[in-house]
């Protein structure tokens, strides 16, 4: 099927893009990689009357950059850029491991990180990775700028805090410190599929004990689920086997999966537990190695 007709704007400045969004009002949409929006339009599940293509807006970066120890992910950064970046190893390995597991190379070539979180698919991988990394989202409209933590940005299935006239300009990931590690483990039925279950973990050590922990889950709730009780159980612990097992138990408790064609709710909850254990072991090992190497 062809999409319903729409007006197409391809601005070259952020001010113009925001003015175009104001002009289109509630029926306008930002177009980034088009990997979620275009299929929806072809199926007529979305029928925006105006599209604002941000791909020629130079102020919206297509590169990852470091800001002190923190990381900035611009609005035009593709999954592929993250997959290949040497920045997303070690302390930021949660993000690098996520990037290479998003769909297939065709989707990764075009799709963007900011587009993924704006789409807010509960099975989107980036929502969990960025929640575990304690990231925040920078949002612009013609009225100004605001910044929201991931937990406030993601509101529910395909729902965010974004207004129709707003653009996500970048995601900021705070400095995890030198002794940190993480990963993203994803169970998929076949390569390129959405997650049956995904678990993002991130750990930062402070004097040998766990100073910060981030754990977030994909595919087991109406949006990416932050496993807060599990995080709290780890912080201050020695990161040993008992602490890991308890955190994994609490992460499984935080999951709210449903029976579907990908598996039963019980099965998915058990995968959350097992993947949280595995992920935390790997993350803590990485963080300890960084400590020894420091
Ligand atoms: C076959 C297939 C398999 C996939 N598998 C996976 C998978 O395994 N895991 C996964 O996480 N994702 C998967 N995806 C989705 C993919 O990651 C998309 O790239 C992503 O969801 C949307 O990014 P995009 O840049 O393509 O956004 P678009 O499709 O251009 O936009 C998506 C939505 O976000 C809005 N938007 C985009 N950018 C901005 C912005 N900067 N500011 C405000 N609003 C914005 C748009 O208006 C639209 O509502 C898959 C997609 C396909 C087609």
Short mmCIF file of N, CA and C in Angstrom, two decimals, residues 16-114:
data_model
loop_
_atom_site.label_atom_id
_atom_site.label_comp_id
_atom_site.label_asym_id
_atom_site.label_seq_id
_atom_site.Cartn_x
_atom_site.Cartn_y
_atom_site.Cartn_z
N UNK A 16 14.48 26.19 11.15
CA UNK A 16 13.51 25.95 10.07
C UNK A 16 12.73 24.66 10.33
N UNK A 17 13.43 23.62 10.81
CA UNK A 17 12.76 22.35 11.10
C UNK A 17 11.68 22.57 12.17
N UNK A 18 12.01 23.36 13.20
CA UNK A 18 11.04 23.61 14.27
C UNK A 18 9.88 24.46 13.76
N UNK A 19 10.19 25.40 12.87
CA UNK A 19 9.11 26.23 12.29
C UNK A 19 8.19 25.35 11.42
N UNK A 20 8.79 24.41 10.68
CA UNK A 20 7.97 23.50 9.87
C UNK A 20 7.05 22.66 10.75
N UNK A 21 7.60 22.18 11.88
CA UNK A 21 6.77 21.38 12.80
C UNK A 21 5.63 22.22 13.36
N UNK A 22 5.93 23.49 13.71
CA UNK A 22 4.87 24.39 14.21
C UNK A 22 3.77 24.53 13.14
N UNK A 23 4.20 24.69 11.90
CA UNK A 23 3.25 24.88 10.78
C UNK A 23 2.36 23.64 10.61
N UNK A 24 2.94 22.45 10.74
CA UNK A 24 2.15 21.22 10.53
C UNK A 24 1.25 20.90 11.73
N UNK A 25 1.59 21.43 12.90
CA UNK A 25 0.75 21.21 14.08
C UNK A 25 0.70 19.74 14.49
N UNK A 26 -0.44 19.31 15.01
CA UNK A 26 -0.56 17.95 15.57
C UNK A 26 -0.39 16.87 14.51
N UNK A 27 -0.55 17.21 13.24
CA UNK A 27 -0.47 16.19 12.19
C UNK A 27 0.91 16.09 11.56
N UNK A 28 1.88 16.79 12.15
CA UNK A 28 3.24 16.73 11.63
C UNK A 28 4.04 15.63 12.30
N UNK A 29 5.08 15.17 11.60
CA UNK A 29 5.98 14.14 12.17
C UNK A 29 7.40 14.42 11.72
N UNK A 30 8.34 14.13 12.62
CA UNK A 30 9.76 14.15 12.26
C UNK A 30 10.08 12.87 11.50
N UNK A 31 10.88 13.00 10.45
CA UNK A 31 11.38 11.81 9.74
C UNK A 31 12.89 11.74 9.95
N UNK A 32 13.35 10.64 10.55
CA UNK A 32 14.80 10.45 10.76
C UNK A 32 15.26 9.34 9.82
N UNK A 33 15.42 8.12 10.34
CA UNK A 33 15.83 7.01 9.47
C UNK A 33 14.68 6.40 8.68
N UNK A 34 13.46 6.67 9.11
CA UNK A 34 12.28 6.17 8.40
C UNK A 34 12.01 4.69 8.58
N UNK A 35 12.80 4.01 9.42
CA UNK A 35 12.69 2.55 9.53
C UNK A 35 11.46 2.09 10.31
N UNK A 36 10.91 2.97 11.13
CA UNK A 36 9.65 2.65 11.81
C UNK A 36 8.51 3.44 11.21
N UNK A 37 8.76 4.71 10.92
CA UNK A 37 7.68 5.58 10.46
C UNK A 37 7.18 5.20 9.07
N UNK A 38 8.08 4.96 8.13
CA UNK A 38 7.64 4.69 6.76
C UNK A 38 6.79 3.40 6.67
N UNK A 39 7.22 2.29 7.31
CA UNK A 39 6.34 1.11 7.28
C UNK A 39 4.95 1.40 7.85
N UNK A 40 4.91 2.19 8.94
CA UNK A 40 3.59 2.52 9.52
C UNK A 40 2.75 3.33 8.55
N UNK A 41 3.41 4.23 7.81
CA UNK A 41 2.67 5.05 6.84
C UNK A 41 2.19 4.21 5.66
N UNK A 42 3.04 3.26 5.26
CA UNK A 42 2.63 2.40 4.13
C UNK A 42 1.43 1.53 4.51
N UNK A 43 1.39 1.13 5.78
CA UNK A 43 0.25 0.33 6.25
C UNK A 43 -0.94 1.21 6.62
N UNK A 44 -0.75 2.51 6.51
CA UNK A 44 -1.77 3.52 6.89
C UNK A 44 -2.13 3.44 8.38
N UNK A 45 -1.17 2.93 9.17
CA UNK A 45 -1.36 2.99 10.63
C UNK A 45 -0.94 4.37 11.14
N UNK A 46 -0.18 5.09 10.32
CA UNK A 46 0.13 6.49 10.60
C UNK A 46 -0.13 7.26 9.31
N UNK A 47 -0.72 8.45 9.46
CA UNK A 47 -1.03 9.24 8.26
C UNK A 47 -0.76 10.72 8.54
N UNK A 48 0.53 11.05 8.84
CA UNK A 48 0.84 12.47 9.07
C UNK A 48 0.61 13.27 7.80
N UNK A 49 0.14 14.50 7.96
CA UNK A 49 -0.07 15.33 6.75
C UNK A 49 1.19 16.11 6.40
N UNK A 50 2.14 16.17 7.34
CA UNK A 50 3.41 16.85 7.05
C UNK A 50 4.58 16.09 7.64
N UNK A 51 5.62 15.90 6.85
CA UNK A 51 6.84 15.25 7.35
C UNK A 51 7.99 16.25 7.34
N UNK A 52 8.70 16.31 8.45
CA UNK A 52 9.89 17.17 8.54
C UNK A 52 11.11 16.26 8.57
N UNK A 53 11.77 16.18 7.45
CA UNK A 53 12.95 15.33 7.31
C UNK A 53 14.15 16.06 7.92
N UNK A 54 14.75 15.47 8.96
CA UNK A 54 15.84 16.17 9.66
C UNK A 54 17.23 15.78 9.12
N UNK A 55 17.26 15.03 8.04
CA UNK A 55 18.55 14.49 7.60
C UNK A 55 19.50 15.51 6.99
N UNK A 56 19.01 16.72 6.67
CA UNK A 56 19.91 17.75 6.15
C UNK A 56 20.18 18.85 7.17
N UNK A 57 19.73 18.63 8.40
CA UNK A 57 19.93 19.65 9.45
C UNK A 57 21.31 19.46 10.08
N UNK A 58 22.25 20.32 9.67
CA UNK A 58 23.64 20.16 10.10
C UNK A 58 23.83 20.28 11.60
N UNK A 59 22.98 21.08 12.27
CA UNK A 59 23.14 21.24 13.74
C UNK A 59 22.81 19.95 14.49
N UNK A 60 22.10 19.05 13.85
CA UNK A 60 21.80 17.76 14.49
C UNK A 60 22.90 16.78 14.09
N UNK A 61 23.71 16.42 15.04
CA UNK A 61 24.93 15.67 14.71
C UNK A 61 24.64 14.23 14.27
N UNK A 62 25.50 13.76 13.35
CA UNK A 62 25.43 12.34 12.98
C UNK A 62 26.61 11.58 13.57
N UNK A 63 27.24 12.20 14.58
CA UNK A 63 28.41 11.56 15.19
C UNK A 63 28.24 11.41 16.69
N UNK A 64 28.95 10.43 17.23
CA UNK A 64 29.05 10.29 18.68
C UNK A 64 30.18 11.21 19.13
N UNK A 65 30.00 11.87 20.27
CA UNK A 65 31.12 12.69 20.75
C UNK A 65 31.24 12.56 22.26
N UNK A 66 32.46 12.82 22.74
CA UNK A 66 32.69 12.78 24.18
C UNK A 66 32.72 14.19 24.71
N UNK A 67 32.16 14.35 25.89
CA UNK A 67 32.10 15.66 26.52
C UNK A 67 32.63 15.44 27.93
N UNK A 68 33.95 15.67 28.12
CA UNK A 68 34.59 15.19 29.34
C UNK A 68 34.50 13.67 29.29
N UNK A 69 34.00 13.07 30.34
CA UNK A 69 33.84 11.60 30.33
C UNK A 69 32.47 11.17 29.85
N UNK A 70 31.60 12.15 29.59
CA UNK A 70 30.23 11.82 29.18
C UNK A 70 30.16 11.62 27.67
N UNK A 71 29.02 11.13 27.20
CA UNK A 71 28.86 10.80 25.78
C UNK A 71 27.63 11.54 25.25
N UNK A 72 27.76 12.03 24.00
CA UNK A 72 26.62 12.68 23.35
C UNK A 72 26.27 11.92 22.07
N UNK A 73 25.00 11.62 21.92
CA UNK A 73 24.53 10.89 20.73
C UNK A 73 23.58 11.82 19.99
N UNK A 74 24.04 12.35 18.86
CA UNK A 74 23.24 13.33 18.11
C UNK A 74 22.03 12.69 17.45
N UNK A 75 21.10 13.54 17.03
CA UNK A 75 19.81 13.07 16.50
C UNK A 75 19.96 12.28 15.20
N UNK A 76 21.07 12.50 14.46
CA UNK A 76 21.21 11.77 13.19
C UNK A 76 22.22 10.61 13.29
N UNK A 77 22.57 10.23 14.52
CA UNK A 77 23.49 9.09 14.69
C UNK A 77 22.75 7.78 14.40
N UNK A 78 23.29 7.03 13.45
CA UNK A 78 22.66 5.76 13.03
C UNK A 78 23.08 4.62 13.96
N UNK A 79 22.30 3.57 13.97
CA UNK A 79 22.68 2.35 14.72
C UNK A 79 24.07 1.89 14.25
N UNK A 80 24.28 1.95 12.94
CA UNK A 80 25.55 1.48 12.34
C UNK A 80 26.76 2.24 12.91
N UNK A 81 26.59 3.54 13.10
CA UNK A 81 27.69 4.36 13.64
C UNK A 81 28.06 3.86 15.05
N UNK A 82 27.03 3.53 15.81
CA UNK A 82 27.27 3.04 17.18
C UNK A 82 27.94 1.66 17.14
N UNK A 83 27.49 0.85 16.20
CA UNK A 83 28.02 -0.52 16.10
C UNK A 83 29.53 -0.47 15.84
N UNK A 84 29.96 0.52 15.06
CA UNK A 84 31.37 0.56 14.65
C UNK A 84 32.23 1.45 15.52
N UNK A 85 31.63 2.14 16.46
CA UNK A 85 32.40 3.14 17.21
C UNK A 85 33.31 2.52 18.28
N UNK A 86 34.56 2.99 18.30
CA UNK A 86 35.47 2.51 19.35
C UNK A 86 35.13 3.13 20.70
N UNK A 87 34.31 4.19 20.69
CA UNK A 87 33.91 4.81 21.97
C UNK A 87 32.99 3.90 22.77
N UNK A 88 32.24 3.05 22.05
CA UNK A 88 31.21 2.26 22.74
C UNK A 88 31.72 0.88 23.15
N UNK A 89 32.89 0.89 23.71
CA UNK A 89 33.45 -0.34 24.30
C UNK A 89 33.74 -0.03 25.78
N UNK A 90 34.17 -1.02 26.52
CA UNK A 90 34.57 -0.79 27.91
C UNK A 90 33.46 -0.15 28.73
N UNK A 91 33.68 1.08 29.16
CA UNK A 91 32.73 1.77 30.06
C UNK A 91 31.35 1.93 29.42
N UNK A 92 31.34 2.05 28.08
CA UNK A 92 30.07 2.23 27.36
C UNK A 92 29.67 0.97 26.59
N UNK A 93 30.17 -0.19 27.02
CA UNK A 93 29.93 -1.43 26.27
C UNK A 93 28.44 -1.80 26.19
N UNK A 94 27.65 -1.36 27.16
CA UNK A 94 26.21 -1.62 27.09
C UNK A 94 25.66 -1.11 25.76
N UNK A 95 26.14 0.07 25.35
CA UNK A 95 25.62 0.69 24.12
C UNK A 95 26.17 0.00 22.87
N UNK A 96 27.48 -0.29 22.90
CA UNK A 96 28.07 -0.97 21.74
C UNK A 96 27.45 -2.34 21.51
N UNK A 97 27.21 -3.06 22.61
CA UNK A 97 26.61 -4.40 22.49
C UNK A 97 25.16 -4.32 21.99
N UNK A 98 24.49 -3.24 22.35
CA UNK A 98 23.11 -3.06 21.88
C UNK A 98 23.10 -2.81 20.37
N UNK A 99 23.96 -1.91 19.93
CA UNK A 99 23.92 -1.46 18.53
C UNK A 99 24.00 -2.64 17.56
N UNK A 100 24.88 -3.57 17.84
CA UNK A 100 25.06 -4.64 16.85
C UNK A 100 23.93 -5.66 16.87
N UNK A 101 23.04 -5.55 17.87
CA UNK A 101 21.92 -6.51 17.94
C UNK A 101 20.59 -5.93 17.47
N UNK A 102 20.61 -4.66 17.06
CA UNK A 102 19.37 -4.06 16.54
C UNK A 102 19.14 -4.58 15.13
N UNK A 103 18.12 -5.33 14.92
CA UNK A 103 17.67 -5.78 13.61
C UNK A 103 18.80 -6.31 12.72
N UNK A 104 18.84 -5.83 11.47
CA UNK A 104 19.80 -6.32 10.48
C UNK A 104 20.57 -5.13 9.90
N UNK A 105 21.61 -5.40 9.09
CA UNK A 105 22.43 -4.28 8.59
C UNK A 105 21.65 -3.22 7.81
N UNK A 106 20.60 -3.62 7.12
CA UNK A 106 19.85 -2.63 6.33
C UNK A 106 19.17 -1.62 7.25
N UNK A 107 18.54 -2.12 8.30
CA UNK A 107 17.89 -1.23 9.28
C UNK A 107 18.95 -0.41 10.01
N UNK A 108 20.07 -1.05 10.35
CA UNK A 108 21.10 -0.34 11.12
C UNK A 108 21.76 0.77 10.30
N UNK A 109 21.78 0.62 8.98
CA UNK A 109 22.37 1.66 8.13
C UNK A 109 21.57 2.96 8.17
N UNK A 110 20.26 2.86 8.32
CA UNK A 110 19.41 4.06 8.23
C UNK A 110 18.85 4.50 9.57
N UNK A 111 18.45 3.56 10.40
CA UNK A 111 17.75 3.89 11.65
C UNK A 111 18.65 4.64 12.62
N UNK A 112 18.03 5.51 13.41
CA UNK A 112 18.78 6.32 14.37
C UNK A 112 18.45 5.93 15.81
N UNK A 113 19.38 6.23 16.71
CA UNK A 113 19.15 5.97 18.14
C UNK A 113 18.00 6.86 18.64
N UNK A 114 18.05 8.15 18.27
CA UNK A 114 17.02 9.08 18.77
C UNK A 114 15.66 8.74 18.18
#
